[in-house]
mmCIF file of C-alpha atoms and ligand atoms in Angstrom:
data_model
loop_
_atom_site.group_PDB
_atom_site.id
_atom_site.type_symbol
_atom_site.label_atom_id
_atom_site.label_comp_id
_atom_site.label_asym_id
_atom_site.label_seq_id
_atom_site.Cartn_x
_atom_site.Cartn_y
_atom_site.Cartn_z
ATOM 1 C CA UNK A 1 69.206 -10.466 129.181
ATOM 2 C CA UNK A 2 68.755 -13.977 130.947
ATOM 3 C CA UNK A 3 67.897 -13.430 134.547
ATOM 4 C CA UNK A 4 70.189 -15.262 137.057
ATOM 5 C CA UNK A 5 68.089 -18.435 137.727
ATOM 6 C CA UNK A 6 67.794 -19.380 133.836
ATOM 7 C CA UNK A 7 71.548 -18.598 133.589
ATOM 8 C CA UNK A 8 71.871 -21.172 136.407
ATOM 9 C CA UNK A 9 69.517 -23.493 135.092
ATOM 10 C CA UNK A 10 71.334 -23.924 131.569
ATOM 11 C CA UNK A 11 74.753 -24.522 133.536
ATOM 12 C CA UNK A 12 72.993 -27.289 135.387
ATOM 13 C CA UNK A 13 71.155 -28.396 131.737
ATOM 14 C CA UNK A 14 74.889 -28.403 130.296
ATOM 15 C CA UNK A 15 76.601 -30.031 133.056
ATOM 16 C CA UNK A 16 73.955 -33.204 132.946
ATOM 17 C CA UNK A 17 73.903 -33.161 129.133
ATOM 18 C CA UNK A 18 77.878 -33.164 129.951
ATOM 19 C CA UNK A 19 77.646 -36.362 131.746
ATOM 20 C CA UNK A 20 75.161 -37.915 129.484
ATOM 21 C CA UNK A 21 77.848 -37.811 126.791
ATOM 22 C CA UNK A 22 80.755 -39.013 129.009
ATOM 23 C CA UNK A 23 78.233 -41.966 129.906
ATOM 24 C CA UNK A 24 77.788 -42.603 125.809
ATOM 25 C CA UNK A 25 81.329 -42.444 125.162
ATOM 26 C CA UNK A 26 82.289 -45.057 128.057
ATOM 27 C CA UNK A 27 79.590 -47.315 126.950
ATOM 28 C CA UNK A 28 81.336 -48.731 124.347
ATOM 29 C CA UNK A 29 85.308 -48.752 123.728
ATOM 30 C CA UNK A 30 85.247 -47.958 119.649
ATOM 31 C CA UNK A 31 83.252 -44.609 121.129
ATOM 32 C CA UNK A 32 85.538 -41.963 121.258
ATOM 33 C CA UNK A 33 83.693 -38.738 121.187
ATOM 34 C CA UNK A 34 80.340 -36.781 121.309
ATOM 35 C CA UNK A 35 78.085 -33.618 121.293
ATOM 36 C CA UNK A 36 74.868 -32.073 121.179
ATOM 37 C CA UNK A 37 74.277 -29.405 118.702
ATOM 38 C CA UNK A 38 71.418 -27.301 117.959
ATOM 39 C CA UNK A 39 70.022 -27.516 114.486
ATOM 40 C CA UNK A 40 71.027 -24.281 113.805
ATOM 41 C CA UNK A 41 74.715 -24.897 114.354
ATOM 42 C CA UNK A 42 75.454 -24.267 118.689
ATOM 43 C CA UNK A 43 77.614 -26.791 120.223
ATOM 44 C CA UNK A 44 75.067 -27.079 123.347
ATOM 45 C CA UNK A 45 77.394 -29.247 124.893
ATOM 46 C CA UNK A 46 80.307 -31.423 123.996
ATOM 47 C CA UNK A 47 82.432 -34.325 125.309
ATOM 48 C CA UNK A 48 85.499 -34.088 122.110
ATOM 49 C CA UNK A 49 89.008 -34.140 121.889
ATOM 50 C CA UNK A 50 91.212 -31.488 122.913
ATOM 51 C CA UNK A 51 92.094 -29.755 119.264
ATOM 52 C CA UNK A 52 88.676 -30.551 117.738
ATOM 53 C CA UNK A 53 86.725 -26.621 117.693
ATOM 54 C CA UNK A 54 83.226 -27.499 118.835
ATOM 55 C CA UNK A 55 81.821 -24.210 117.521
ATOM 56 C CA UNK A 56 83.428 -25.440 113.932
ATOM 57 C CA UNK A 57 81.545 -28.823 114.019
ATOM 58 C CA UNK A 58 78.748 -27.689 115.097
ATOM 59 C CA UNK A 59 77.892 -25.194 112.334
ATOM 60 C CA UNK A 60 79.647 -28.060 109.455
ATOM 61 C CA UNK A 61 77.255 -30.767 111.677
ATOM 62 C CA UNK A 62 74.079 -28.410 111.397
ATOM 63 C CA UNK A 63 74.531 -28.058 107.590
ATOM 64 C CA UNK A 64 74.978 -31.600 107.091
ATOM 65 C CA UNK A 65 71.512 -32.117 109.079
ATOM 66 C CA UNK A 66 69.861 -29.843 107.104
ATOM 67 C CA UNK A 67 71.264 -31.317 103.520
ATOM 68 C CA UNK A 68 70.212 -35.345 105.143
ATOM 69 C CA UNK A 69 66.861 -34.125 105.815
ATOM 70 C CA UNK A 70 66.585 -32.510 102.248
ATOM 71 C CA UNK A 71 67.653 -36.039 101.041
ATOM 72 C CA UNK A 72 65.467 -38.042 102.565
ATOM 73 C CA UNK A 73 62.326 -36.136 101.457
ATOM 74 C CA UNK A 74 63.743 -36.127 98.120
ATOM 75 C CA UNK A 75 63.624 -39.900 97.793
ATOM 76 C CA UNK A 76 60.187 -39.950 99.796
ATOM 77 C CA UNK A 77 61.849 -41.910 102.409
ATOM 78 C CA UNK A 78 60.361 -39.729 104.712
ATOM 79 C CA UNK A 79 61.406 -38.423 108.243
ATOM 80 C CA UNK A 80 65.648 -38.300 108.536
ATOM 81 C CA UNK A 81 66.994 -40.801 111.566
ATOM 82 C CA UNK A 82 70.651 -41.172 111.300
ATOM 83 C CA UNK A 83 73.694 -40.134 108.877
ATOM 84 C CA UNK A 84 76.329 -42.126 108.675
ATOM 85 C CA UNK A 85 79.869 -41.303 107.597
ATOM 86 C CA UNK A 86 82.814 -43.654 106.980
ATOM 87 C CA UNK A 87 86.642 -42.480 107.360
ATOM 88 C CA UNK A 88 89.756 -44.092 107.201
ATOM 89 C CA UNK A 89 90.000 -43.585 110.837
ATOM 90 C CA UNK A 90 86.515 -44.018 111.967
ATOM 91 C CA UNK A 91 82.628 -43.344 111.654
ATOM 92 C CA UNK A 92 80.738 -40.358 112.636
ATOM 93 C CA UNK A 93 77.029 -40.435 113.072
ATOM 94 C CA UNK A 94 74.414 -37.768 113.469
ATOM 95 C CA UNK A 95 71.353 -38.550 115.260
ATOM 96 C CA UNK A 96 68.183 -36.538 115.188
ATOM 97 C CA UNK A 97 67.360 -36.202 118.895
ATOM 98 C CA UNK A 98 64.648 -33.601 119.097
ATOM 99 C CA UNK A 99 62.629 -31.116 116.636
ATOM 100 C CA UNK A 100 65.493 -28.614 118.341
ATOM 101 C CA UNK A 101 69.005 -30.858 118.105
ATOM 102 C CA UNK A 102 71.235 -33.537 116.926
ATOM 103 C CA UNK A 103 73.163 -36.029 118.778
ATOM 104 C CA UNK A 104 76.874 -36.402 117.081
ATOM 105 C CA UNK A 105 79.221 -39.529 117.700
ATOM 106 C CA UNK A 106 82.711 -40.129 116.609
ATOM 107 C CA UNK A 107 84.091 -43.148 116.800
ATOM 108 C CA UNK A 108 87.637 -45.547 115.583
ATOM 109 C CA UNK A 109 86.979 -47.813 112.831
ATOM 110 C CA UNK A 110 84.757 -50.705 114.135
ATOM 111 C CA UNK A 111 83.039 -53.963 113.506
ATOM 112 C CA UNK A 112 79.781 -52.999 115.794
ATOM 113 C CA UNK A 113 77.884 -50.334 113.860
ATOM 114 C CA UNK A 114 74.543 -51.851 114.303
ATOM 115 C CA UNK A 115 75.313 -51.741 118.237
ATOM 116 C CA UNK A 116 77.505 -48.481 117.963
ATOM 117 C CA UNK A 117 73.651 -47.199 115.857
ATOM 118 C CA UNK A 118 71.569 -48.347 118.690
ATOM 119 C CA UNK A 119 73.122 -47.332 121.502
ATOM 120 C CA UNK A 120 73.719 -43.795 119.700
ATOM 121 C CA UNK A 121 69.834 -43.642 119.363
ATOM 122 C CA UNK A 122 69.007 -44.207 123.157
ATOM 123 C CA UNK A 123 71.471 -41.198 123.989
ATOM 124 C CA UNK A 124 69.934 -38.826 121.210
ATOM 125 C CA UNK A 125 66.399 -39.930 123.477
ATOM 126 C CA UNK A 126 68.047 -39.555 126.575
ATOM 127 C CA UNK A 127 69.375 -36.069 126.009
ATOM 128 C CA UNK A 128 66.128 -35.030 124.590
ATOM 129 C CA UNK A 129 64.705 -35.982 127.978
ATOM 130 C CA UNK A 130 66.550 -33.832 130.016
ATOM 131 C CA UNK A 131 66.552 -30.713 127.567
ATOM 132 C CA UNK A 132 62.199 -31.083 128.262
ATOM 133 C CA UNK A 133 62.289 -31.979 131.629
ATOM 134 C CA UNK A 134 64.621 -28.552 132.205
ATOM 135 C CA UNK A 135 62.188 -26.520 129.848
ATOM 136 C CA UNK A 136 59.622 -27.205 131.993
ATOM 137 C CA UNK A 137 61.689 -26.932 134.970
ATOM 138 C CA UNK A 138 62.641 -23.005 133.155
ATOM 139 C CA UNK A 139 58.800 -22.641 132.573
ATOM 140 C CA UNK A 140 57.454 -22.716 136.115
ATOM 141 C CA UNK B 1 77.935 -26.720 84.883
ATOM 142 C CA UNK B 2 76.299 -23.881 83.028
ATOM 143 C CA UNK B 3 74.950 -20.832 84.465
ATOM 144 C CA UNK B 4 75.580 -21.635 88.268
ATOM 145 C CA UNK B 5 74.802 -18.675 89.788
ATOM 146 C CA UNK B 6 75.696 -18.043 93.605
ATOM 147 C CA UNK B 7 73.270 -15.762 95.414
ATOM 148 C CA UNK B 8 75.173 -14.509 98.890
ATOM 149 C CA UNK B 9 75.207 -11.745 101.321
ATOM 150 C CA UNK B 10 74.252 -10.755 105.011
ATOM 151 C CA UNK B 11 72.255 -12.488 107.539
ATOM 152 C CA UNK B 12 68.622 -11.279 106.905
ATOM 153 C CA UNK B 13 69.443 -9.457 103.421
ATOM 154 C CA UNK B 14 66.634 -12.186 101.468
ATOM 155 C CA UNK B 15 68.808 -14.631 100.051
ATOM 156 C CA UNK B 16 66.128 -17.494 100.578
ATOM 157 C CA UNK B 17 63.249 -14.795 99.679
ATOM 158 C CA UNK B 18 65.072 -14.429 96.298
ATOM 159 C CA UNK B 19 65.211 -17.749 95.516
ATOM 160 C CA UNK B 20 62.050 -18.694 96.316
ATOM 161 C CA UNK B 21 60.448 -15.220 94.638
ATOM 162 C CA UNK B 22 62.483 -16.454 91.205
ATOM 163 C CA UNK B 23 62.278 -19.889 91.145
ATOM 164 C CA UNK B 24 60.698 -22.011 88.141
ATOM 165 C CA UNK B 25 60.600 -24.939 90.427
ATOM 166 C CA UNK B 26 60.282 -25.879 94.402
ATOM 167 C CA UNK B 27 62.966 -24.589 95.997
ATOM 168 C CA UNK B 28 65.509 -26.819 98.399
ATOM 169 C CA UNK B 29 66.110 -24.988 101.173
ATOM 170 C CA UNK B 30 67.527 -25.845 104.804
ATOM 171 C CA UNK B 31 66.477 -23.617 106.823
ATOM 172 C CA UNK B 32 66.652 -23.979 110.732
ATOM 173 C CA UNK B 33 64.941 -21.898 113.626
ATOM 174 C CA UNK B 34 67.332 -19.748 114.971
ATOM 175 C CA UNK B 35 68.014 -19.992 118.459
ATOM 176 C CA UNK B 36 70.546 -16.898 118.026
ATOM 177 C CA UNK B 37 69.077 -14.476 120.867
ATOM 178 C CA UNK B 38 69.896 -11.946 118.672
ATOM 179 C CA UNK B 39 67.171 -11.899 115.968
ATOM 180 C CA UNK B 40 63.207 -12.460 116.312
ATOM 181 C CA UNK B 41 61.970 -15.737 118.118
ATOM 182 C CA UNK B 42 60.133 -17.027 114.919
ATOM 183 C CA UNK B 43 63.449 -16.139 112.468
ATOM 184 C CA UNK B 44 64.569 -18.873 110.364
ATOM 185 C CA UNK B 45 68.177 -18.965 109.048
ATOM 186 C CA UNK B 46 70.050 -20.898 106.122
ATOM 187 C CA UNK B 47 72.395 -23.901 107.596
ATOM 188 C CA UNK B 48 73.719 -25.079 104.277
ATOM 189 C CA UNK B 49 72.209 -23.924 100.710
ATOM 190 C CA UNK B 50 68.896 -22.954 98.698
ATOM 191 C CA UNK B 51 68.356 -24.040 95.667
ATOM 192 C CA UNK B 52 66.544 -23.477 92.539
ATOM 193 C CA UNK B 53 66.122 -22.987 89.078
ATOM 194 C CA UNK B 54 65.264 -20.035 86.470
ATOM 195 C CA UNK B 55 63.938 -21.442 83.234
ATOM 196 C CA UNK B 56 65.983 -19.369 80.010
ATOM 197 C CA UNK B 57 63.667 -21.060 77.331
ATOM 198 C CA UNK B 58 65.124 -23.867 75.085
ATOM 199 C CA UNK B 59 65.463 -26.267 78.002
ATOM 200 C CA UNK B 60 67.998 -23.806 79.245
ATOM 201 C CA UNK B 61 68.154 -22.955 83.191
ATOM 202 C CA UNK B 62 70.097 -21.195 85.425
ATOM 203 C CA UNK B 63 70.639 -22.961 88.806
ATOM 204 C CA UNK B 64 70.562 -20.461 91.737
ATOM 205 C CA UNK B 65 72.489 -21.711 94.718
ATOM 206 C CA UNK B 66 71.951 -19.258 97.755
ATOM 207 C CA UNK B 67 74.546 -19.619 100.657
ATOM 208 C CA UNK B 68 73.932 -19.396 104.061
ATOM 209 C CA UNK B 69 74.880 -15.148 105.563
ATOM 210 C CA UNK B 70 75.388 -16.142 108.952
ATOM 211 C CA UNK B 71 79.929 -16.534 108.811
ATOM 212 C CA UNK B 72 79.888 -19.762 110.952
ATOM 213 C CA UNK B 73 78.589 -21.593 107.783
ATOM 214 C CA UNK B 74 81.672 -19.564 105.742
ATOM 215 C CA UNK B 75 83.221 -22.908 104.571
ATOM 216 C CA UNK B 76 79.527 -23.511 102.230
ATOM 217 C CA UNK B 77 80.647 -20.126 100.487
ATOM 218 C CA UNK B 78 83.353 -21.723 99.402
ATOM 219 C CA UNK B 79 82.051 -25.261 98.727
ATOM 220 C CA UNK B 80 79.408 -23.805 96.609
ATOM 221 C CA UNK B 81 81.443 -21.699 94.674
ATOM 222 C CA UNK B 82 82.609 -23.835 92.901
ATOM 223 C CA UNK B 83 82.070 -24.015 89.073
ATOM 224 C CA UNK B 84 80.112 -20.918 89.815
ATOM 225 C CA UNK B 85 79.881 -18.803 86.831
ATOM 226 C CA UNK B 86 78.178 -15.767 87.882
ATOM 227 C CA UNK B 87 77.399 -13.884 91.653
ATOM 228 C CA UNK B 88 74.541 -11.787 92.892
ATOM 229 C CA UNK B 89 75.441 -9.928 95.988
ATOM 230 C CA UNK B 90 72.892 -8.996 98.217
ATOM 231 C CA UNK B 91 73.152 -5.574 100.487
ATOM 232 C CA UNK B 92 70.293 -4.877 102.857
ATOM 233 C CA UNK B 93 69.735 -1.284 103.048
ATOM 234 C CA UNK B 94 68.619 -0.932 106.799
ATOM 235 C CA UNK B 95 72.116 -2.755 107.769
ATOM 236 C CA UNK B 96 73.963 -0.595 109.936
ATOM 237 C CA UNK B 97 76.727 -0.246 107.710
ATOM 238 C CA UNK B 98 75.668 -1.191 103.790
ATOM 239 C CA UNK B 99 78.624 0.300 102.218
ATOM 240 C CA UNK B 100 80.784 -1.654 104.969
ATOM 241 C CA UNK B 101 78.787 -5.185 103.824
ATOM 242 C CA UNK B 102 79.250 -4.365 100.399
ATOM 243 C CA UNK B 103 83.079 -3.882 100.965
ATOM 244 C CA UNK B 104 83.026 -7.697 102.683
ATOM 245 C CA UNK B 105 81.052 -9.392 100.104
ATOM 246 C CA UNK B 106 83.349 -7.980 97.071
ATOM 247 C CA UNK B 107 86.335 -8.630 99.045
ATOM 248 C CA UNK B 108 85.280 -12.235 100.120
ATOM 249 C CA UNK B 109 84.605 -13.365 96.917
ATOM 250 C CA UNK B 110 86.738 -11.429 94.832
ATOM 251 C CA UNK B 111 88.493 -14.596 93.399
ATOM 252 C CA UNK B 112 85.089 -16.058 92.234
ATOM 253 C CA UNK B 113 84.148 -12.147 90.654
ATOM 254 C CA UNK B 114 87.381 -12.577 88.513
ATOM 255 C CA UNK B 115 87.053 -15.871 87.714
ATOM 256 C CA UNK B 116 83.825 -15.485 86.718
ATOM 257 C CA UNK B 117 85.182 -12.910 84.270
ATOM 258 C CA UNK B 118 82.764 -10.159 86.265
ATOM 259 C CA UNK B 119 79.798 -12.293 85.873
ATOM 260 C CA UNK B 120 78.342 -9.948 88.926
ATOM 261 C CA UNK B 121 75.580 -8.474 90.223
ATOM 262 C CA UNK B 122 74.444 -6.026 93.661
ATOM 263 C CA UNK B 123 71.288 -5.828 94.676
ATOM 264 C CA UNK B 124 70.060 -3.088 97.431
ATOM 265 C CA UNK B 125 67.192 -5.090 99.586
ATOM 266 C CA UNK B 126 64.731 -3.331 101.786
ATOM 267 C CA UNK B 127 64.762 -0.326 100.601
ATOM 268 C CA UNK B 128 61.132 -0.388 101.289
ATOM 269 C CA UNK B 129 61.821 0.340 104.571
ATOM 270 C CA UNK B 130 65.057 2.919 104.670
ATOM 271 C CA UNK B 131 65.112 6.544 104.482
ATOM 272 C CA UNK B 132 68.552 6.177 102.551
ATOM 273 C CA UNK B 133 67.082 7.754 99.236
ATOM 274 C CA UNK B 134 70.712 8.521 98.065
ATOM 275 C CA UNK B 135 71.971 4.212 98.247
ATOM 276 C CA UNK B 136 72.189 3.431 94.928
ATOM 277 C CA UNK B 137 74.215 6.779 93.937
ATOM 278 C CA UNK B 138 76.417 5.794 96.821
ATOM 279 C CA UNK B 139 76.830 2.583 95.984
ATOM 280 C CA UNK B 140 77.674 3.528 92.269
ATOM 281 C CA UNK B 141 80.468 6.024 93.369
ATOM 282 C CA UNK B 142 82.032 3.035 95.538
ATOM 283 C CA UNK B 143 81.963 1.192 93.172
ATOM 284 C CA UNK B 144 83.558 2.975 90.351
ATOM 285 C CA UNK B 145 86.033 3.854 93.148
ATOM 286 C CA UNK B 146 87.253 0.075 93.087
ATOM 287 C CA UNK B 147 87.300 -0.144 89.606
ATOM 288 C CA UNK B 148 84.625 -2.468 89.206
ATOM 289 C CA UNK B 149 82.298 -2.527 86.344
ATOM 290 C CA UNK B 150 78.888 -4.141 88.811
ATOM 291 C CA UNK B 151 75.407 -3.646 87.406
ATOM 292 C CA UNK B 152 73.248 -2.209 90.432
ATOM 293 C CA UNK B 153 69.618 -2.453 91.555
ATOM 294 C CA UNK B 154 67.172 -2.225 94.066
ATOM 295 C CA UNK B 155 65.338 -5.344 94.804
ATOM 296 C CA UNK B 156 62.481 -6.650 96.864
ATOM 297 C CA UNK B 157 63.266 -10.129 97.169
ATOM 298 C CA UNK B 158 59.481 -11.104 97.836
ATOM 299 C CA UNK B 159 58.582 -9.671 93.980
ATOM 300 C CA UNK B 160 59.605 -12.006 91.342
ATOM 301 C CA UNK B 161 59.962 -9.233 88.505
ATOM 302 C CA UNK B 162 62.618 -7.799 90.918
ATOM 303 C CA UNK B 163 64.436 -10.500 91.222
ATOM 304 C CA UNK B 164 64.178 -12.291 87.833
ATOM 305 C CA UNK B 165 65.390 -8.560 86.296
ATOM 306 C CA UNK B 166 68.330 -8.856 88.272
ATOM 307 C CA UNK B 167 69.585 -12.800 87.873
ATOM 308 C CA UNK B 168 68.765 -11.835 83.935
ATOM 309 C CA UNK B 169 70.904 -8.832 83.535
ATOM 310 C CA UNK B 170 73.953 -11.592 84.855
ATOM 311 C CA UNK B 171 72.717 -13.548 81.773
ATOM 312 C CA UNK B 172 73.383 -10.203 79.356
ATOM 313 C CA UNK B 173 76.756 -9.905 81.389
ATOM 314 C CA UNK B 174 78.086 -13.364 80.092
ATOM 315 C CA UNK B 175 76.737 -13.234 77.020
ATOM 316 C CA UNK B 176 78.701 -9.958 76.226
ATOM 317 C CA UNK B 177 82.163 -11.835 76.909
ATOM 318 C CA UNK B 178 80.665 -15.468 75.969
ATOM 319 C CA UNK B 179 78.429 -15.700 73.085
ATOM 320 C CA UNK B 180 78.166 -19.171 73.541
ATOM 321 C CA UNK B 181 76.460 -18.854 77.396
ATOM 322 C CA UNK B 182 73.229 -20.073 76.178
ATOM 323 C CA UNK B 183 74.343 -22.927 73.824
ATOM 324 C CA UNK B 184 74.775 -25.829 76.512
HETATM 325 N N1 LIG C 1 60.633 -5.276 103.478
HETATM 326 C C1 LIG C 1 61.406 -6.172 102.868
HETATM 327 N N2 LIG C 1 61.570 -7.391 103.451
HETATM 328 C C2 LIG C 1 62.374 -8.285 102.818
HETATM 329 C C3 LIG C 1 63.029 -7.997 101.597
HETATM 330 N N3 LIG C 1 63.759 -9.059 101.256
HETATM 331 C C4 LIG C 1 63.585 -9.991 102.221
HETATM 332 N N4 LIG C 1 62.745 -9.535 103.160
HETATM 333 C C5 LIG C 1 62.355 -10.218 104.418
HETATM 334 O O1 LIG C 1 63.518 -10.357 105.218
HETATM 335 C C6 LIG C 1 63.454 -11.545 106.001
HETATM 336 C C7 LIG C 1 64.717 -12.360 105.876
HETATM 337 O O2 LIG C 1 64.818 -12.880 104.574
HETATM 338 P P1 LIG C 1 65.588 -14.234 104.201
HETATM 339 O O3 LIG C 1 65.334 -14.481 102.759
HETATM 340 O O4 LIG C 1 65.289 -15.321 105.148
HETATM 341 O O5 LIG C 1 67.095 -13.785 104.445
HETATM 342 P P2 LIG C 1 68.415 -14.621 104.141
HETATM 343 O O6 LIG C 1 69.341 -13.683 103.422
HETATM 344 O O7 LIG C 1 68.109 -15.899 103.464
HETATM 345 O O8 LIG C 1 68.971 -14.851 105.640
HETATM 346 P P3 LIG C 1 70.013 -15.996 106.184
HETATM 347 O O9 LIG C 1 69.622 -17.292 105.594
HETATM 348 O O10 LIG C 1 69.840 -15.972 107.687
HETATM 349 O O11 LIG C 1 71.377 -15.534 105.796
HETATM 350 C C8 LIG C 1 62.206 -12.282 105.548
HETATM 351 O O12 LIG C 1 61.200 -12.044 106.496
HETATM 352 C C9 LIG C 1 61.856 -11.614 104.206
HETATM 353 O O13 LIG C 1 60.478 -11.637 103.944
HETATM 354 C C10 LIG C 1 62.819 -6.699 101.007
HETATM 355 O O14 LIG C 1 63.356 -6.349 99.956
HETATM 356 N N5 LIG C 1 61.996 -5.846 101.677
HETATM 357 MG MG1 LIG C 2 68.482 -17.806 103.960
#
């Protein structure tokens, strides 16, 4: 059992990783969506559309790590950055973030990957920043 | 393609263990720490699949595709099901309920057990560590209860000869309604 000031200090970790996301998704109009999942499958915390089940993606997300990794070492093209998807209606990307979880971003169908990429990449840092900084924070 | 075999059962039962015991060649797996407060800090879990290969002589293999236990990942069970031509089953014996989990597993994938014309295999895990001397006789009479014809054995996943006895006795299984397993 999690004693009270750890319980409170995930809330706050989720409520700034909350507003790290809504910051992502206003950054750039084709953004439409985004969350941070564990590698193992949690939906840490999420910014989606009513109707999409976090829990659901998060688990499918974690798998789909897991296989992009395995691919990437198979063709020696060593560590795994980014996965890319392409939908009728849209990309999705997954973004390694930390040795612990993945940045995913949703997005319509758009002409500014390369930006959409990039900008996806600073977040995935950015939220790995404040899940250390509120380890530490946790630790002492 | 030939000889897929699906390895599945519960979070914990040795899925990956097997797999990696049996294999002929270096095993794919994707495994990721589990943050699930539930189980030890160091535990690893399966996110997607394991993979490997059993060498049958005359360039022949069997592929081994484990699936992950934990039921969040369900929709892999299905995804690698597919094509599958045989199933192993894997009950731990210290579960809290084993005949319960065996009950799941045969229910779950009951369409792939028939479609793999009973292709099928159980095998009792960590039975180095229960008291349960009486499992396999119980698991027999269940069993023959449901009307299902299932080859038995206890297994530790971490000795090869365990595990290579039981993933062989699926190849005697298809050969008895398929004499042509072997020829592809
Ligand atoms: N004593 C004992 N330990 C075993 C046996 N089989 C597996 N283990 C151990 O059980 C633990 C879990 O095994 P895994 O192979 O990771 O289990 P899994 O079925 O792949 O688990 P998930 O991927 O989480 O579904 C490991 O530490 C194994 O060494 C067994 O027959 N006897
Ligand atoms: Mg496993």
């Amino acid at each position: 059992m999690k004693n009270e000031l750890q319980q409170r200090l995930d809330a706050a970790k989720v409520s700034i990783m909350c507003a790290a996301l809504r910051e992502l998704n206003a950054a750039m109009s084709d953004i439409e969506a985004s969350a941070y999942i564990s590698l193992d499958g949690y939906t840490i915390a999420a910014e989606l559309a009513s109707g999409v089940d976090s829990n659901r993606l998060g688990a499918i997300c974690a798998s789909m790590h897991a296989l992009a990794q395995r691919a990437s070492q198979e063709i020696k093209h060593g560590a795994f950055n980014l996965l890319l998807i392409e939908s009728e209606q849209g990309y999705m990307l997954l973004v390694k973030s930390s040795v612990e979880a993945m940045l995913v971003v949703s997005t319509k169908p758009s002409k500014s990957l390369g930006m959409i990429a990039s900008v996806s990449k600073q977040f995935a840092e950015k939220l790995k920043r404040i899940q250390e900084t509120h380890k530490v924070a946790a630790a002492t | 393609m030939k000889n897929k075999i699906i390895i599945t059962g519960a979070v914990g039962s040795g899925k990956t263990t097997a797999i990696t015991s049996a294999s002929d060649t270096l095993v794919v797996d994707t495994e990721a720490a589990d943050t699930d407060r539930m189980r030890g800090e160091s535990s690893k879990t399966t996110v997607a699949m394991d993979y490997g290969t059993l060498n049958l002589g005359a360039g022949a293999k069997m592929h081994l595709f484990g699936t992950p236990g934990q039921e969040r990942f369900s929709y892999m069970w299905e995804i690698l099901s597919t094509g599958a031509t045989g199933i192993a089953i894997l009950i731990d014996a210290t579960s809290v309920n084993p005949l319960g989990d065996l009950d799941f597993y045969l229910e779950v994938f009951s369409d792939l057990i028939s479609k793999c014309g009973g292709v099928a295999v159980i095998g009792i895990t960590h039975t180095d560590v229960t008291r349960n001397s009486r499992i396999l006789e119980q698991f027999n009479k269940r069993l023959s209860e449901v009307r299902l014809s299932v080859p038995v054995f206890e297994v530790d996943c971490r000795r090869r000869e365990d595990v290579r006895t039981m993933l062989y006795s699926l190849l005697s299984l298809s050969e008895s309604d398929d004499t042509h397993a072997l020829s592809h």
